[in-house]
mmCIF file of C-alpha atoms in Angstrom:
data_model
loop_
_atom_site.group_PDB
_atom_site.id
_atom_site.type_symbol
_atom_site.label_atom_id
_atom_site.label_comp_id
_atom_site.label_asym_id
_atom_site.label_seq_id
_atom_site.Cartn_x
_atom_site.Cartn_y
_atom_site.Cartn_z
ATOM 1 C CA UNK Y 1 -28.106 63.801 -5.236
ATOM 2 C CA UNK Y 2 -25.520 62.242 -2.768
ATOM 3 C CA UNK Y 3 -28.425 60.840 -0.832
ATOM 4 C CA UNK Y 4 -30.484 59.115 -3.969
ATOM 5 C CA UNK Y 5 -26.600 57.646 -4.969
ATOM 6 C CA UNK Y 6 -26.388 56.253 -1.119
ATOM 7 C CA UNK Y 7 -29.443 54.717 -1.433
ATOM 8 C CA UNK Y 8 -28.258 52.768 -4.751
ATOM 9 C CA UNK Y 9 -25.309 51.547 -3.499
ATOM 10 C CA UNK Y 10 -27.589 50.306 0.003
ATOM 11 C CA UNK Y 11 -29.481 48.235 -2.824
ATOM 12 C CA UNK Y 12 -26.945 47.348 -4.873
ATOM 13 C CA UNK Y 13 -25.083 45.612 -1.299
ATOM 14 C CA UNK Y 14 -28.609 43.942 -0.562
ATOM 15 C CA UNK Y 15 -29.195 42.686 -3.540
ATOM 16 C CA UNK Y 16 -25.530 41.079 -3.917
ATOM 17 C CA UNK Y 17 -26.238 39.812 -0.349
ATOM 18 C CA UNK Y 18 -29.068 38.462 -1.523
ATOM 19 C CA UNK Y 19 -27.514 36.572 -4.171
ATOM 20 C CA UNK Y 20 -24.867 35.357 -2.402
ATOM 21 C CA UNK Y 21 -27.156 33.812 0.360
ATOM 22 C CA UNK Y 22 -28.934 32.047 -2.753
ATOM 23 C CA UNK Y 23 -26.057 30.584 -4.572
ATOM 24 C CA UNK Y 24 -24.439 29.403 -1.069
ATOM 25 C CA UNK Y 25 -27.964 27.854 -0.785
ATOM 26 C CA UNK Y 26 -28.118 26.503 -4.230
ATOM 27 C CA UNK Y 27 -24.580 25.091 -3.474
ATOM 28 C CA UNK Y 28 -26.075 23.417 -0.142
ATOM 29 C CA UNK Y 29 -28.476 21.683 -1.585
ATOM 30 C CA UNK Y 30 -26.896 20.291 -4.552
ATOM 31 C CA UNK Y 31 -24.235 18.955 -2.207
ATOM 32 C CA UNK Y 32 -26.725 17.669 -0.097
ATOM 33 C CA UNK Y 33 -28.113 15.492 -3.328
ATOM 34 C CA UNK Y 34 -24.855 13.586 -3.304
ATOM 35 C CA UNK Y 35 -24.967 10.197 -2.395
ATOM 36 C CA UNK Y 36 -23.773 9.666 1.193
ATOM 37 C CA UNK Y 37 -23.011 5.743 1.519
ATOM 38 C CA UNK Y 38 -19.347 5.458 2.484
ATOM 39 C CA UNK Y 39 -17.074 2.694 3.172
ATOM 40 C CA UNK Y 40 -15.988 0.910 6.489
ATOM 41 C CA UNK Y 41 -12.412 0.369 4.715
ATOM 42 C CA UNK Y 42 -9.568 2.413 5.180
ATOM 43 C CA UNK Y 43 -6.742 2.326 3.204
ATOM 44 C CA UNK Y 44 -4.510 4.866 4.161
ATOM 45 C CA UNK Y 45 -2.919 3.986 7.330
ATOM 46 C CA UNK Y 46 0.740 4.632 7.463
ATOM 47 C CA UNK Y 47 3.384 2.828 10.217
ATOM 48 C CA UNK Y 48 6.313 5.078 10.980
ATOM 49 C CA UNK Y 49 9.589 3.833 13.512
ATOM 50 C CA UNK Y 50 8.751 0.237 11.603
ATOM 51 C CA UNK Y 51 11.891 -2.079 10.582
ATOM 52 C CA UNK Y 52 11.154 -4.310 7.890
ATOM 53 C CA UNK Y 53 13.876 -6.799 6.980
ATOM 54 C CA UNK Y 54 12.606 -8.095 3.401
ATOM 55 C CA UNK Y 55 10.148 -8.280 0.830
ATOM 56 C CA UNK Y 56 8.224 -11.134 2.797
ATOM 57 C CA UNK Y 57 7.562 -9.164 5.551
ATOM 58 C CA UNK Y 58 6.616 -5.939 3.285
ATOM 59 C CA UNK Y 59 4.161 -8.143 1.347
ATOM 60 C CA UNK Y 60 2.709 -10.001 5.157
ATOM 61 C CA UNK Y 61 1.923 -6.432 6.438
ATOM 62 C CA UNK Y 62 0.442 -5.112 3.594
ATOM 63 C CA UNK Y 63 -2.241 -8.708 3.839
ATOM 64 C CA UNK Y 64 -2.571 -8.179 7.512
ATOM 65 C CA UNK Y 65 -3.833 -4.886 7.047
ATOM 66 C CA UNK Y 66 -6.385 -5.641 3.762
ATOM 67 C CA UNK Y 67 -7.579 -8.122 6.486
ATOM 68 C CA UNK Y 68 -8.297 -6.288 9.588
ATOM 69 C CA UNK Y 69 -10.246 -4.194 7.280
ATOM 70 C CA UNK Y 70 -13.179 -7.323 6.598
ATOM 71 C CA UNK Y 71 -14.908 -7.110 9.554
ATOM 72 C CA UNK Y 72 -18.353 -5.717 7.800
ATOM 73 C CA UNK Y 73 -17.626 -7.588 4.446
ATOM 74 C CA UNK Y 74 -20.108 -10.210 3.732
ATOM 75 C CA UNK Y 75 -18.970 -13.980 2.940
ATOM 76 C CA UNK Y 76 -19.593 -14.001 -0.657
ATOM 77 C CA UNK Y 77 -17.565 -10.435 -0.601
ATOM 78 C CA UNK Y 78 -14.832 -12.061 1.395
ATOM 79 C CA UNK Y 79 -14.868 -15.255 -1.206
ATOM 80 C CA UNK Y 80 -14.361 -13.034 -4.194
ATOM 81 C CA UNK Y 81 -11.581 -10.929 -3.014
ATOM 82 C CA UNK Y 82 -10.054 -13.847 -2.083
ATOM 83 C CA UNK Y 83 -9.687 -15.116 -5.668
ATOM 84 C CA UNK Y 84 -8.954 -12.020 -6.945
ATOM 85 C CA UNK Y 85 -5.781 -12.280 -4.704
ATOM 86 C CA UNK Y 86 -4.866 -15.372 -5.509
ATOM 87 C CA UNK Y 87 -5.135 -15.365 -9.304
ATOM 88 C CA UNK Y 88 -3.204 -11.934 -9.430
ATOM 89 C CA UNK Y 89 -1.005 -11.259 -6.742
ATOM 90 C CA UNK Y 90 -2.865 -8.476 -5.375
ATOM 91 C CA UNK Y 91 -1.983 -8.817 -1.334
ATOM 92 C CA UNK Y 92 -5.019 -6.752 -0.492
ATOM 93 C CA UNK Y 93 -8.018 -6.718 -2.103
ATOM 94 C CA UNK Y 94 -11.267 -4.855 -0.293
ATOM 95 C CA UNK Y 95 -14.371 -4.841 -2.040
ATOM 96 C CA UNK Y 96 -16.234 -5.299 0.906
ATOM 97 C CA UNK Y 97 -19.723 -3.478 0.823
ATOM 98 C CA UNK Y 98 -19.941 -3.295 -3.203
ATOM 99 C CA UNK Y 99 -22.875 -5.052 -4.730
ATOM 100 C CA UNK Y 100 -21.687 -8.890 -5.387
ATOM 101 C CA UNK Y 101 -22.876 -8.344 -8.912
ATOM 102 C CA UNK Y 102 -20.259 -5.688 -9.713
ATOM 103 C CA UNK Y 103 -17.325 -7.290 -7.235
ATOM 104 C CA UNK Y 104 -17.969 -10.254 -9.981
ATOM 105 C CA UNK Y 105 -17.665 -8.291 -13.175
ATOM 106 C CA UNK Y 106 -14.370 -6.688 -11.644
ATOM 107 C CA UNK Y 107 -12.887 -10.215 -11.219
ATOM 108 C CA UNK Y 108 -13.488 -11.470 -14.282
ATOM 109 C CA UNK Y 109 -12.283 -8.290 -15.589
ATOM 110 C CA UNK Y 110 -9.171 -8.285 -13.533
ATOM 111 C CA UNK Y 111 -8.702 -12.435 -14.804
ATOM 112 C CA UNK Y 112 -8.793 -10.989 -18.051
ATOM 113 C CA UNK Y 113 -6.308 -8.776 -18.065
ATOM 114 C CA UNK Y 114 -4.055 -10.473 -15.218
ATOM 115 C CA UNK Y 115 -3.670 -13.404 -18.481
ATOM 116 C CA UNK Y 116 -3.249 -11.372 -21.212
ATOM 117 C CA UNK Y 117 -0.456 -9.041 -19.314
ATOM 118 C CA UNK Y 118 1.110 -11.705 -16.421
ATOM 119 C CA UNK Y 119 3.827 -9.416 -15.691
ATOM 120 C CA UNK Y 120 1.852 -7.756 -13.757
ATOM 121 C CA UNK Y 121 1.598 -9.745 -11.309
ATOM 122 C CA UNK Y 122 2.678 -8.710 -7.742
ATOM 123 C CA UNK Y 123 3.076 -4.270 -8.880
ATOM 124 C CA UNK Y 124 -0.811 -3.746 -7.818
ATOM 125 C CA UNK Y 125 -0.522 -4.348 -3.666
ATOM 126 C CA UNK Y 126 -4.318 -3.311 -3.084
ATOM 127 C CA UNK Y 127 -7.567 -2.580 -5.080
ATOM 128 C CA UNK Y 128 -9.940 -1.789 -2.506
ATOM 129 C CA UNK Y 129 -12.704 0.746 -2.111
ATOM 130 C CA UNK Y 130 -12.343 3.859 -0.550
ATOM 131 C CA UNK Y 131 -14.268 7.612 0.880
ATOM 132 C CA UNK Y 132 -13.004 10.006 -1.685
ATOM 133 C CA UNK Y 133 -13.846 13.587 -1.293
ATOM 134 C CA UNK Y 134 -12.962 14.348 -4.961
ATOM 135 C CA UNK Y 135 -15.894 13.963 -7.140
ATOM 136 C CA UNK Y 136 -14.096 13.742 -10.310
ATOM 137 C CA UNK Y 137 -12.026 10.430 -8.772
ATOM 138 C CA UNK Y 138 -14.311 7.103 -9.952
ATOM 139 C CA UNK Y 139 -11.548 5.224 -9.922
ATOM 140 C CA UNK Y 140 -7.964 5.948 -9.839
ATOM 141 C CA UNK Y 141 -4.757 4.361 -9.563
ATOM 142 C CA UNK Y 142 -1.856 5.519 -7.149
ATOM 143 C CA UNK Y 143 1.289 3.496 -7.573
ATOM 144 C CA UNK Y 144 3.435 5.185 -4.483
ATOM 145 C CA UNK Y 145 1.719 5.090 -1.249
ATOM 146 C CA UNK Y 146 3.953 5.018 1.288
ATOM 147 C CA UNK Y 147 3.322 2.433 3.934
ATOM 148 C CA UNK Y 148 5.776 1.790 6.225
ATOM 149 C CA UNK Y 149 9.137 3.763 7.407
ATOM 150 C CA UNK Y 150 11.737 2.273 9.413
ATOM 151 C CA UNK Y 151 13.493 3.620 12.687
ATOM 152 C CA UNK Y 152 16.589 5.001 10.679
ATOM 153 C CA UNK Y 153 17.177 7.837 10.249
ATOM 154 C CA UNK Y 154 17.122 8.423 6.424
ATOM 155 C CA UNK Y 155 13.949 6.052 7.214
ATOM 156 C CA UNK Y 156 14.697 3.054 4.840
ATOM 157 C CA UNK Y 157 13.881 0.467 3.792
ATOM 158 C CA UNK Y 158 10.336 1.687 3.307
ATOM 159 C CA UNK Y 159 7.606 -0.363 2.064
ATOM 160 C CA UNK Y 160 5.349 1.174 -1.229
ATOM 161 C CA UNK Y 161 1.709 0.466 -1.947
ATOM 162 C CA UNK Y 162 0.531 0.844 -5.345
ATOM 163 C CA UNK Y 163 -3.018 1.020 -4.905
ATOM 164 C CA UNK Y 164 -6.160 0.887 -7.098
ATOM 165 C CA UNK Y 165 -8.746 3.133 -5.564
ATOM 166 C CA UNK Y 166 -12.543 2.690 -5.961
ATOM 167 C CA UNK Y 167 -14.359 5.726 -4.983
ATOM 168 C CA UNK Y 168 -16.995 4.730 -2.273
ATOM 169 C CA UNK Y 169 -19.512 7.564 -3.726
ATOM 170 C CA UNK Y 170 -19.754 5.811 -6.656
ATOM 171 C CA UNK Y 171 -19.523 2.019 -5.910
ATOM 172 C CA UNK Y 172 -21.720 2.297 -3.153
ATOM 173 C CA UNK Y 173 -24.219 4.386 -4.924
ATOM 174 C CA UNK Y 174 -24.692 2.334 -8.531
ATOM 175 C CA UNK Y 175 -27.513 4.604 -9.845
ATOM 176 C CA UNK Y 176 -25.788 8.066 -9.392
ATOM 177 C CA UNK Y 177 -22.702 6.337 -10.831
ATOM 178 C CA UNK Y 178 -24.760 5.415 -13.635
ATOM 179 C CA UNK Y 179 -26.482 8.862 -14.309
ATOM 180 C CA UNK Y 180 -22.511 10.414 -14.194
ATOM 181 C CA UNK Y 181 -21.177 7.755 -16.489
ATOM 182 C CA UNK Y 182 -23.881 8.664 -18.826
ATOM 183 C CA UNK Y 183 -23.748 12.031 -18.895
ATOM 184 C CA UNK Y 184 -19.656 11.233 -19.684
ATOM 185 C CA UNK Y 185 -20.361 8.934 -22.368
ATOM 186 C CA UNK Y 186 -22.914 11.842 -23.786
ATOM 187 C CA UNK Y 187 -20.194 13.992 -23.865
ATOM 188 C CA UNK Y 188 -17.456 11.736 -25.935
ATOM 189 C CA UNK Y 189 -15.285 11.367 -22.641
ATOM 190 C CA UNK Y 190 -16.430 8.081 -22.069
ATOM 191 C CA UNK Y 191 -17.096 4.965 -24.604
ATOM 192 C CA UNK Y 192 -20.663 4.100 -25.177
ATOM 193 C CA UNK Y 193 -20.284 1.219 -23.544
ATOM 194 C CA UNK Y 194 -18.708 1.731 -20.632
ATOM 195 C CA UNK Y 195 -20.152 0.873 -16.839
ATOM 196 C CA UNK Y 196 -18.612 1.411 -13.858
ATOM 197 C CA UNK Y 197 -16.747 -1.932 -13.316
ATOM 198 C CA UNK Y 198 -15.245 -1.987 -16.635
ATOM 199 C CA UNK Y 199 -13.614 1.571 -15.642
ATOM 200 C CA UNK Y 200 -11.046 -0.117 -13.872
ATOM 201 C CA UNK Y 201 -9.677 -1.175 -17.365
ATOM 202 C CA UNK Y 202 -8.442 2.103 -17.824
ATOM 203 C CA UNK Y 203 -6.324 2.007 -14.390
ATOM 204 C CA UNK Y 204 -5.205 -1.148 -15.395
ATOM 205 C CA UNK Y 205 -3.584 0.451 -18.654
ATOM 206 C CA UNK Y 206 -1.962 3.133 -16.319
ATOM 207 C CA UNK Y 207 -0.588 -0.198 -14.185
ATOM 208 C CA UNK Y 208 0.844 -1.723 -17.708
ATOM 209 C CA UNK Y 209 2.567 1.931 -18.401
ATOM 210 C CA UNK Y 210 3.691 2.469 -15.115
ATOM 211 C CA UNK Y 211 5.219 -1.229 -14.932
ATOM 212 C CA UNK Y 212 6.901 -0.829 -18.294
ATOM 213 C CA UNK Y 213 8.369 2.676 -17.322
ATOM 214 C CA UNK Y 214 9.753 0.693 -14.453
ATOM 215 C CA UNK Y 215 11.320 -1.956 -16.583
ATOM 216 C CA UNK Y 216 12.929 1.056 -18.954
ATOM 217 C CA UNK Y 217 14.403 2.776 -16.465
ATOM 218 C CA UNK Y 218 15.720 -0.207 -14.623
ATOM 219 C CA UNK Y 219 13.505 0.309 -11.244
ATOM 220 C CA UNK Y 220 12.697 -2.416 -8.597
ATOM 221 C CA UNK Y 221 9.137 -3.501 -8.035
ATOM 222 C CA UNK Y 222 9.359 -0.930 -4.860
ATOM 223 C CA UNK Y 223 7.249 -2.687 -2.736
ATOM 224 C CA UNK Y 224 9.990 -3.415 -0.311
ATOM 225 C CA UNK Y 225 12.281 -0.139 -1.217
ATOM 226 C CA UNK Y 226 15.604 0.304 -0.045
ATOM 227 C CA UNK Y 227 18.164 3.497 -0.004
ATOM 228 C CA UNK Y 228 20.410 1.250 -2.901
ATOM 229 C CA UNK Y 229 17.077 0.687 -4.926
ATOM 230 C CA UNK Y 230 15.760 4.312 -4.478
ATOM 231 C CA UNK Y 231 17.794 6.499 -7.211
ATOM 232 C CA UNK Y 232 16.398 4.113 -9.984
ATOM 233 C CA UNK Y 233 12.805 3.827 -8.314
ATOM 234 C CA UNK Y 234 12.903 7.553 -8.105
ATOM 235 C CA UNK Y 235 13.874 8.151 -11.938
ATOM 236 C CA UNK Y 236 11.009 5.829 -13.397
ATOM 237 C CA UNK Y 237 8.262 7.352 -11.125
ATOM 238 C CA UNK Y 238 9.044 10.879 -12.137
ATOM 239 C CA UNK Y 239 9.399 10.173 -15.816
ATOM 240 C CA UNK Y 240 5.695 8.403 -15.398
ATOM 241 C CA UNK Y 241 4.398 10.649 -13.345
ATOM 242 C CA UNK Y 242 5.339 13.619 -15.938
ATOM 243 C CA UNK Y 243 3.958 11.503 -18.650
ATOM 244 C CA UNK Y 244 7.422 10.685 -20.161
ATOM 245 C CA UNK Y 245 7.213 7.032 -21.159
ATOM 246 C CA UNK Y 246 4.035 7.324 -21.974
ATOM 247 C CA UNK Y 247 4.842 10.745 -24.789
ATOM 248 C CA UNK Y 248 7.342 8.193 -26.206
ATOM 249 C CA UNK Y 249 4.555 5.436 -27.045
ATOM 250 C CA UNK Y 250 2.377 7.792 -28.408
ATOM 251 C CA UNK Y 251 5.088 9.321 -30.530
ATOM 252 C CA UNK Y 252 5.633 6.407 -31.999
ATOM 253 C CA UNK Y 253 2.241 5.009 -32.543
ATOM 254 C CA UNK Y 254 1.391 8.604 -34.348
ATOM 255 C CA UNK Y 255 4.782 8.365 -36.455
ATOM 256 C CA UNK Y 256 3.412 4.452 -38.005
ATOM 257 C CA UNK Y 257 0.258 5.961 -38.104
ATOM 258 C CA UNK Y 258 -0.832 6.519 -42.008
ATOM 259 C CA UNK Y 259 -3.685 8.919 -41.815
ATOM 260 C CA UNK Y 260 -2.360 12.601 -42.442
ATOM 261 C CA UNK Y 261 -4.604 13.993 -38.947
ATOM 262 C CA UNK Y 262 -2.944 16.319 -36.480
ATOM 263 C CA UNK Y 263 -2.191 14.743 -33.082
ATOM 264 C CA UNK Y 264 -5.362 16.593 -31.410
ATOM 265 C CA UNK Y 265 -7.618 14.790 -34.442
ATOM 266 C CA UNK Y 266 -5.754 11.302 -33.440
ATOM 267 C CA UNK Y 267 -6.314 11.630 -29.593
ATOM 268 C CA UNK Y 268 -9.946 12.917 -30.067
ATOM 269 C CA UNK Y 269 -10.631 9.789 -32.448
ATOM 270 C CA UNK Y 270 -10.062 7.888 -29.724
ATOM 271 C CA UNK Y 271 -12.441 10.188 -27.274
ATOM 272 C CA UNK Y 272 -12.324 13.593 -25.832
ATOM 273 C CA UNK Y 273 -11.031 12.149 -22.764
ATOM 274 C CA UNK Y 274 -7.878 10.883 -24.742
ATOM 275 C CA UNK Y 275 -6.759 14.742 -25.137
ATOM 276 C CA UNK Y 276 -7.409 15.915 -22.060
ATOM 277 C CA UNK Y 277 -4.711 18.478 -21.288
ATOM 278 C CA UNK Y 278 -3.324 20.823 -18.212
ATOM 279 C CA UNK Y 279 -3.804 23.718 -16.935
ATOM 280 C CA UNK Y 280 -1.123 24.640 -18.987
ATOM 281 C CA UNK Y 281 -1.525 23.154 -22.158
ATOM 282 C CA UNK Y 282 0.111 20.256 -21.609
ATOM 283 C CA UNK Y 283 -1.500 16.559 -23.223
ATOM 284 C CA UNK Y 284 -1.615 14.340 -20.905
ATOM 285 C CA UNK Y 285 -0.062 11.121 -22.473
ATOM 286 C CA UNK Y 286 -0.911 8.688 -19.746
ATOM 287 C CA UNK Y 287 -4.714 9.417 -20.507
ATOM 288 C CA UNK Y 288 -4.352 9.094 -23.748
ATOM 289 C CA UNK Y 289 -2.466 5.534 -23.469
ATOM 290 C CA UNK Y 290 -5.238 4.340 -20.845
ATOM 291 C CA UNK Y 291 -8.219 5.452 -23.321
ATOM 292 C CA UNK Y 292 -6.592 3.850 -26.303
ATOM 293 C CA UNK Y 293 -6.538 0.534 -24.147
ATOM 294 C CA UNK Y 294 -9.979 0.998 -22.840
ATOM 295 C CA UNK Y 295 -11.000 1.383 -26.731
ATOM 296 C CA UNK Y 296 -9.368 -1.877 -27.632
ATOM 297 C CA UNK Y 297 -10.658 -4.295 -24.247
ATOM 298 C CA UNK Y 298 -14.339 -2.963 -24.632
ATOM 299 C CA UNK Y 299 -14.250 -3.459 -28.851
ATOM 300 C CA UNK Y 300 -11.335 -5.391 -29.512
ATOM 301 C CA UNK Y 301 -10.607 -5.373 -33.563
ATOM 302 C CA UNK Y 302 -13.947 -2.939 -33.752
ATOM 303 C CA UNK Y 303 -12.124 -0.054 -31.717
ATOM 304 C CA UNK Y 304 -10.805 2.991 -32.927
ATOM 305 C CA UNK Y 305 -7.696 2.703 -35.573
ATOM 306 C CA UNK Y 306 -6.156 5.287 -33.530
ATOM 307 C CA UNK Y 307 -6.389 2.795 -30.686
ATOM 308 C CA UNK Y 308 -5.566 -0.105 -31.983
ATOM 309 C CA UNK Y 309 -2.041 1.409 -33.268
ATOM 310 C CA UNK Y 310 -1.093 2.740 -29.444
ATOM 311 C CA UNK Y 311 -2.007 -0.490 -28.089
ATOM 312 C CA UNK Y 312 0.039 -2.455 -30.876
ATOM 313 C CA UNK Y 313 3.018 -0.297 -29.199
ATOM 314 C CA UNK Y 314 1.827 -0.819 -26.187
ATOM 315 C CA UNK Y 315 2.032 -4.613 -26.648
ATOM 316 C CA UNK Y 316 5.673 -4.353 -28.518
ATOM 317 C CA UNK Y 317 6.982 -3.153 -24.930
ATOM 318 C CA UNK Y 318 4.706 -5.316 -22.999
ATOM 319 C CA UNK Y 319 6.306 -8.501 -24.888
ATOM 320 C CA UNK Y 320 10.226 -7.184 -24.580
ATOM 321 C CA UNK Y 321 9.856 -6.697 -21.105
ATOM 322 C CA UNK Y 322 8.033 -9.825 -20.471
ATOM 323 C CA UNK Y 323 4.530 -8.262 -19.258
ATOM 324 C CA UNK Y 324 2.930 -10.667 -21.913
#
C-alpha cells in the first residue's frame, strides 16, 4: 500500500514538472513573438550636483538634451519635430525612428489641440519615444520627471520634466500596435475609431487636467522648481495624482447630467475604459476625464452625451483659467 501511494505522488511531481516546463515554455515563446524594434532615444537621464540659476537655463538643458538624442533621426523626422516645438512649446520633441506618416498625424494632432487649449503651452517639456518594458504602456503621460538637482543640500532648485511617452514596442512596430488596438476597441476599451497616433489625445486630456489642477491649487509651471515654489507644486500633484481634481469634474458633470443612470452606467457610456477602477475599488477619475475627451476630439457633437457633458466642464475650467 505505502509503496503503490509513493509511486503516485513520484507521478503526480513528474507530471507537475512537466507542466511547469510547458507553461515556462509557452511563456517563452509568446514573449519571444513580441516585437523587438526599440529606440536609439533615451529619455531618462538625470544630472545630480547641477546649479541652475533660472527658468532659461532649465528650459536650454532640457533642448540640449532632446538634441543630442537625433543622431539616428532622419531629416524629414528632424523637420517635423522641429515644428512641433515651435508651434507648442514643447523643448524636446523625439520622434526620431517612427514612420513619417504617423510623426505627421501626431503634429497635426498636437496643432489641433495646442489651438483649441493655448494654455498649454510650455507644461509638456518632451514627447518623445521611448523602450518601455510595460506592455500595457502605449502611450502615457508623466508630468514629474525629475531632471536636474543642484549641489545644495536640500538639492533645489530642481528642474521637472513633464513628459509624453511613446512606447517604442508599439510605434516602432505599427502592425502589432494595430492588432492590440483592435482587439481594445473589440472589447469597448477603446473607440472604434481609434489608431495609434490619435491615442495621444487621451494624454493630452490628462495634460489639460493636470494643468488646471495646477492653476486650482495655485502651483508654478515646475519646470524650474524652487524650495519657495515646492509646498504648492507638491499639493496640486498629489491631489492629481490621487484623482482629486479630476472626482470634482466628474461630480459635477454627473450632477447637470439629466438621465437617471448610476455613475458606473455614465462612465461605461462613454467606454469600459472610462470605469476602469483599482485594485481596490477605487474609479479612476483621470481615465474617465481623458476618455470623455477622446470621445468628443474623435466625434465631436456625434460623441457620447456622457462625454460631451464632462468635456463642457472640462472647458468651463479650461476658459477661467485661461487654457482656452
Amino acid at each position: 500500500m505505502k509503496k503503490t501511494l509513493k509511486i503516485k505522488l513520484i507521478l503526480i511531481l513528474l507530471i507537475y514538472m512537466l507542466l511547469l516546463v510547458t507553461y515556462k515554455t509557452y511563456q517563452k515563446l509568446k514573449a519571444d513573438q513580441l516585437p523587438s524594434t526599440t529606440t536609439s532615444v533615451s529619455c531618462m537621464q538625470r544630472y545630480v550636483d547641477k546649479d541652475v540659476s533660472d527658468s532659461t537655463e532649465a528650459i536650454n538643458l532640457i533642448k540640449h538634451d532632446s538634441t543630442i538624442q537625433e543622431k539616428n533621426c532622419s531629416t524629414t523626422i528632424q523637420m517635423i519635430d522641429k515644428q512641433i516645438q515651435e508651434e507648442t512649446q514643447i523643448y524636446g520633441v523625439n520622434l526620431c525612428e517612427m514612420a513619417p506618416e504617423t510623426a505627421l498625424e501626431i503634429y497635426n494632432i498636437i496643432s489641433r489641440i495646442y489651438k483649441e487649449y493655448s494654455g498649454i503651452k510650455g507644461y509638456v517639456t518632451n514627447l518623445t519615444l521611448n523602450n518601455d518594458s510595460n506592455t500595457s504602456h502605449i502611450t502615457s503621460f508623466k508630468p514629474n520627471y525629475i531632471f536636474v538637482t543642484s549641489s545644495k543640500k536640500d538639492t533645489f532648485p530642481m528642474v521637472i520634466k513633464s513628459q509624453i511617452l511613446l512606447n517604442s514596442r508599439y510605434y516602432l512596430n505599427e502592425d502589432y500596435a494595430k492588432s492590440v488596438i483592435n482587439q481594445e476597441i473589440k472589447e469597448r476599451n477603446f473607440s472604434s475609431n481609434t489608431t495609434l497616433a490619435n491615442l495621444l489625445v487621451h494624454e493630452y486630456a490628462h495634460v489639460i487636467t493636470y494643468v488646471l489642477t495646477l492653476k486650482y491649487y495655485e502651483s508654478v509651471n515646475p519646470v524650474f522648481l524652487t524650495k519657495e515654489n515646492y509646498e504648492n507644486y507638491s499639493k496640486a500633484l498629489n491631489n492629481y495624482k490621487n484623482d482629486n481634481f479630476s472626482k470634482m469634474l466628474f461630480n459635477e458633470a454627473y450632477k447637470t447630467f439629466k438621465d437617471s443612470e448610476s455613475e458606473d452606467e455614465f462612465r461605461e457610456a462613454i467606454s469600459l475604459y472610462a470605469n476602469k477602477k483599482d485594485g481596490l475599488g477605487n474609479v479612476l477619475y483621470n481615465e474617465t476625464i481623458a476618455e470623455a475627451f477622446h470621445d468628443y476630439f474623435l466625434n465631436g457633437k456625434s460623441a457620447s452625451k456622457e462625454s460631451l457633458e464632462i468635456v463642457k466642464i472640462l472647458d468651463k475650467y479650461s476658459i477661467k483659467y485661461s487654457l482656452k
